Amino acid sequence: LEIVVTVLNENDNSPVFAQPNLSRDVPEDTKVDTAIVAREELSASDADLDTIYYELTTTVQDTDGYFAIRGVNNPELYLQKALDYDKFNSTTLLLYARDMPVTSPEPSNTTHTATATITINIKQSDTRAPWFLPCTRLHSDNSVCISGPYSGRVNISEMSTQPLLLEPGPLYAVDPDYTISDRIMYSIVGGNTDEVFSVDADTGNLTMKKIVTSPDSFLLQVMATQVSNIRKYSVATVEIKVINKSNFPPYFEKGVYNGMVFVGLPQRSFVYQAGDPSTPLVITALDQDFPDV
């Protein structure tokens, strides 16, 4: 008597990840669709030789959609959306491996699942040019900061040996990619007629090299460049006005002025001299530096 015995494969094993915990450092400027973790590193095995079905989720709020897997049977992890270090610098992904599809009609208690944890650390890249300070941020993500012009004054026919005082503050730029914080170098690239001014390459301080003999203003263009990447630069405008030296403070013609107003007058009505209701009150200041003004 011949007896044929067929051994049926029982689904009694769970999928197994070779590396249940993975960590990757991803540069901020990584291109979309770049593979982050290869399929071979994320594939699970099953002793029952079942087909493995994968699903990826994220555990960190507002980081969903940046990373994805190639398909339900292909766990290769890739970048799906451009990164921004200022929005988030790390996230944790969970990769599930099941021996049945999620939509399988089989009872859920017959499905075996394995989980792998993938930690992603975003590394800031050198993506932005220097910012001159102070500046105003234009967007809520802080990716753009616009600075206004600087201004200063020098006296005609007078040589100053100290750094020029500027408004709204000293000439100063920073690398906005703050984890890199590249060193900044300064140079004058325009408007420096007769090479009157010079800028300290390291500090940004403006100084005079020679006296100014003309009352014409200067409109300097100062460039701030990152030392490690000269293609990352910004240019600021510095207006230097040439004025006559002021030796005397202004003064009022009188120490006390007396005026009078009438009840019931509308706003912006004149105030009149006390005792002379026909003559508007005028307050006058003089300056000995400008006797003809």
Tab-separated table of C-alpha atoms in Angstrom, residues 86-262:
chain	number	residue	atom	x	y	z
A	86	ASP	CA	14.541	75.316	9.684
A	87	LYS	CA	11.285	73.331	9.665
A	88	PHE	CA	12.615	70.179	11.335
A	89	ASN	CA	15.995	68.542	11.823
A	90	SER	CA	15.033	64.981	12.755
A	91	THR	CA	12.207	62.500	12.452
A	92	THR	CA	11.478	58.873	13.284
A	93	LEU	CA	9.916	56.480	10.783
A	94	LEU	CA	8.299	53.111	11.437
A	95	LEU	CA	8.454	50.446	8.724
A	96	TYR	CA	5.977	47.575	9.105
A	97	ALA	CA	6.503	44.200	7.420
A	98	ARG	CA	3.429	41.902	7.226
A	99	ASP	CA	2.984	38.448	5.747
A	100	MET	CA	-0.479	39.401	4.501
A	101	PRO	CA	-1.826	42.540	2.826
A	102	VAL	CA	-3.546	45.055	5.091
A	103	THR	CA	-6.704	44.514	3.018
A	104	SER	CA	-6.556	40.721	3.369
A	105	PRO	CA	-9.898	39.062	4.253
A	106	GLU	CA	-8.077	36.714	6.624
A	107	PRO	CA	-8.608	37.347	10.357
A	108	SER	CA	-6.166	39.888	11.745
A	109	ASN	CA	-4.923	37.426	14.356
A	110	THR	CA	-3.462	35.266	11.579
A	111	THR	CA	-1.236	38.110	10.309
A	112	HIS	CA	2.310	38.392	11.619
A	113	THR	CA	4.006	41.788	11.697
A	114	ALA	CA	7.549	43.033	12.295
A	115	THR	CA	8.571	46.656	12.879
A	116	ALA	CA	11.790	48.506	12.049
A	117	THR	CA	12.580	51.965	13.443
A	118	ILE	CA	14.420	54.404	11.159
A	119	THR	CA	15.855	57.568	12.697
A	120	ILE	CA	16.512	60.386	10.208
A	121	ASN	CA	18.818	63.268	11.196
A	122	ILE	CA	18.729	66.278	8.872
A	123	LYS	CA	22.091	67.999	8.431
A	124	GLN	CA	22.049	71.692	7.530
A	125	SER	CA	23.603	72.478	4.153
A	126	ASP	CA	25.254	75.644	2.905
A	127	THR	CA	22.218	76.843	0.957
A	128	ARG	CA	21.970	80.565	1.779
A	129	ALA	CA	24.123	83.625	1.163
A	130	PRO	CA	25.208	85.874	4.070
A	131	TRP	CA	22.690	88.197	5.707
A	132	PHE	CA	23.600	91.790	6.572
A	133	LEU	CA	22.234	92.758	9.981
A	134	PRO	CA	19.847	94.082	11.049
A	135	CYS	CA	17.435	92.536	8.580
A	136	THR	CA	13.718	91.836	8.294
A	137	ARG	CA	12.437	88.294	7.777
A	138	LEU	CA	9.880	88.118	4.992
A	139	HIS	CA	8.405	84.659	5.476
A	140	SER	CA	7.297	82.611	8.447
A	141	ASP	CA	9.847	79.925	7.578
A	142	ASN	CA	12.681	82.429	8.089
A	143	SER	CA	14.297	81.559	4.771
A	144	VAL	CA	14.618	85.179	3.567
A	145	CYS	CA	15.885	88.219	5.479
A	146	ILE	CA	16.159	91.635	3.770
A	147	SER	CA	18.465	94.367	5.057
A	148	GLY	CA	18.200	98.070	4.318
A	149	PRO	CA	21.001	100.471	3.372
A	150	TYR	CA	23.595	101.737	5.843
A	151	SER	CA	24.448	105.418	6.178
A	152	GLY	CA	27.195	107.525	7.733
A	153	ARG	CA	28.851	110.964	7.623
A	154	VAL	CA	32.340	112.379	7.281
A	155	ASN	CA	33.572	115.966	7.587
A	156	ILE	CA	34.920	117.620	4.479
A	157	SER	CA	38.703	118.259	4.470
A	158	GLU	CA	39.119	116.280	7.677
A	159	MET	CA	40.791	112.902	8.141
A	160	SER	CA	39.181	110.471	10.572
A	161	THR	CA	41.360	107.681	11.984
A	162	GLN	CA	38.513	105.824	13.721
A	163	PRO	CA	36.037	103.401	12.126
A	164	LEU	CA	33.038	105.288	10.745
A	165	LEU	CA	29.839	105.258	12.769
A	166	LEU	CA	26.974	103.924	10.669
A	167	GLU	CA	23.218	103.710	10.979
A	168	PRO	CA	21.338	101.532	11.808
A	169	GLY	CA	24.486	99.873	13.151
A	170	PRO	CA	27.931	98.539	12.258
A	171	LEU	CA	28.481	96.855	8.921
A	172	TYR	CA	28.019	93.211	9.880
A	173	ALA	CA	26.955	90.023	8.091
A	174	VAL	CA	26.419	86.449	9.255
A	175	ASP	CA	26.053	83.036	7.658
A	176	PRO	CA	22.337	82.158	8.117
A	177	ASP	CA	23.197	78.461	7.926
A	178	TYR	CA	24.053	78.745	11.594
A	179	THR	CA	25.275	75.204	12.222
A	180	ILE	CA	27.917	75.842	9.541
A	181	SER	CA	28.545	79.502	10.453
A	182	ASP	CA	31.177	80.088	7.800
A	183	ARG	CA	33.575	83.003	8.312
A	184	ILE	CA	32.629	86.191	6.443
A	185	MET	CA	35.045	88.461	4.562
A	186	TYR	CA	34.239	92.015	3.447
A	187	SER	CA	35.349	94.078	0.440
A	188	ILE	CA	34.310	97.297	-1.309
A	189	VAL	CA	33.216	96.474	-4.855
A	190	GLY	CA	31.790	99.807	-6.041
A	191	GLY	CA	31.273	103.520	-5.427
A	192	ASN	CA	34.646	104.144	-3.793
A	193	THR	CA	35.668	107.164	-5.859
A	194	ASP	CA	39.401	108.000	-5.534
A	195	GLU	CA	39.744	105.036	-3.119
A	196	VAL	CA	38.841	107.283	-0.174
A	197	PHE	CA	37.558	104.444	2.015
A	198	SER	CA	38.729	100.985	2.977
A	199	VAL	CA	36.999	98.117	4.754
A	200	ASP	CA	38.548	95.665	7.184
A	201	ALA	CA	38.191	92.246	5.554
A	202	ASP	CA	37.510	90.508	8.868
A	203	THR	CA	35.480	93.016	10.901
A	204	GLY	CA	33.685	95.059	8.224
A	205	ASN	CA	34.812	98.344	9.810
A	206	LEU	CA	34.913	101.235	7.332
A	207	THR	CA	37.795	103.706	7.646
A	208	MET	CA	39.171	106.644	5.659
A	209	LYS	CA	42.377	106.409	3.623
A	210	LYS	CA	42.436	110.077	2.608
A	211	ILE	CA	40.535	113.316	3.188
A	212	VAL	CA	37.482	114.283	1.151
A	213	THR	CA	37.705	117.596	-0.691
A	214	SER	CA	34.340	117.494	-2.476
A	215	PRO	CA	30.885	117.769	-0.903
A	216	ASP	CA	29.603	114.934	-3.108
A	217	SER	CA	28.241	111.914	-1.243
A	218	PHE	CA	29.558	108.391	-1.689
A	219	LEU	CA	27.369	105.372	-2.418
A	220	LEU	CA	29.549	102.401	-1.552
A	221	GLN	CA	28.806	98.788	-2.472
A	222	VAL	CA	30.201	96.437	0.169
A	223	MET	CA	30.249	92.703	-0.472
A	224	ALA	CA	30.175	90.037	2.259
A	225	THR	CA	31.507	86.668	1.070
A	226	GLN	CA	31.758	83.276	2.745
A	227	VAL	CA	35.396	82.226	3.022
A	228	SER	CA	34.804	78.622	1.976
A	229	ASN	CA	32.481	79.451	-0.912
A	230	ILE	CA	32.910	82.753	-2.742
A	231	ARG	CA	29.701	82.075	-4.681
A	232	LYS	CA	27.787	82.690	-1.468
A	233	TYR	CA	27.816	86.495	-1.154
A	234	SER	CA	25.605	89.504	-0.481
A	235	VAL	CA	26.048	93.195	-1.299
A	236	ALA	CA	24.985	96.079	0.936
A	237	THR	CA	24.734	99.770	0.083
A	238	VAL	CA	26.478	102.317	2.331
A	239	GLU	CA	25.742	106.022	1.785
A	240	ILE	CA	28.426	108.331	3.148
A	241	LYS	CA	27.418	111.996	3.268
A	242	VAL	CA	30.120	114.675	3.253
A	243	ILE	CA	29.313	117.604	5.558
A	244	ASN	CA	30.954	120.697	6.952
A	245	LYS	CA	32.355	120.176	10.410
A	246	SER	CA	30.003	121.311	13.165
A	247	ASN	CA	31.777	123.186	15.961
A	248	PHE	CA	28.756	124.754	17.629
A	249	PRO	CA	25.423	123.360	18.847
A	250	PRO	CA	22.212	125.030	17.690
A	251	TYR	CA	20.524	127.470	20.069
A	252	PHE	CA	17.106	129.148	20.382
A	253	GLU	CA	16.773	132.908	19.971
A	254	LYS	CA	14.769	133.053	23.200
A	255	GLY	CA	14.814	131.043	26.358
A	256	VAL	CA	11.027	131.242	26.781
A	257	TYR	CA	8.302	131.605	24.150
A	258	ASN	CA	4.764	132.672	25.128
A	259	GLY	CA	1.752	131.948	22.978
A	260	MET	CA	-2.024	132.075	23.063
A	261	VAL	CA	-4.883	130.109	21.459
A	262	PHE	CA	-8.616	130.770	21.100
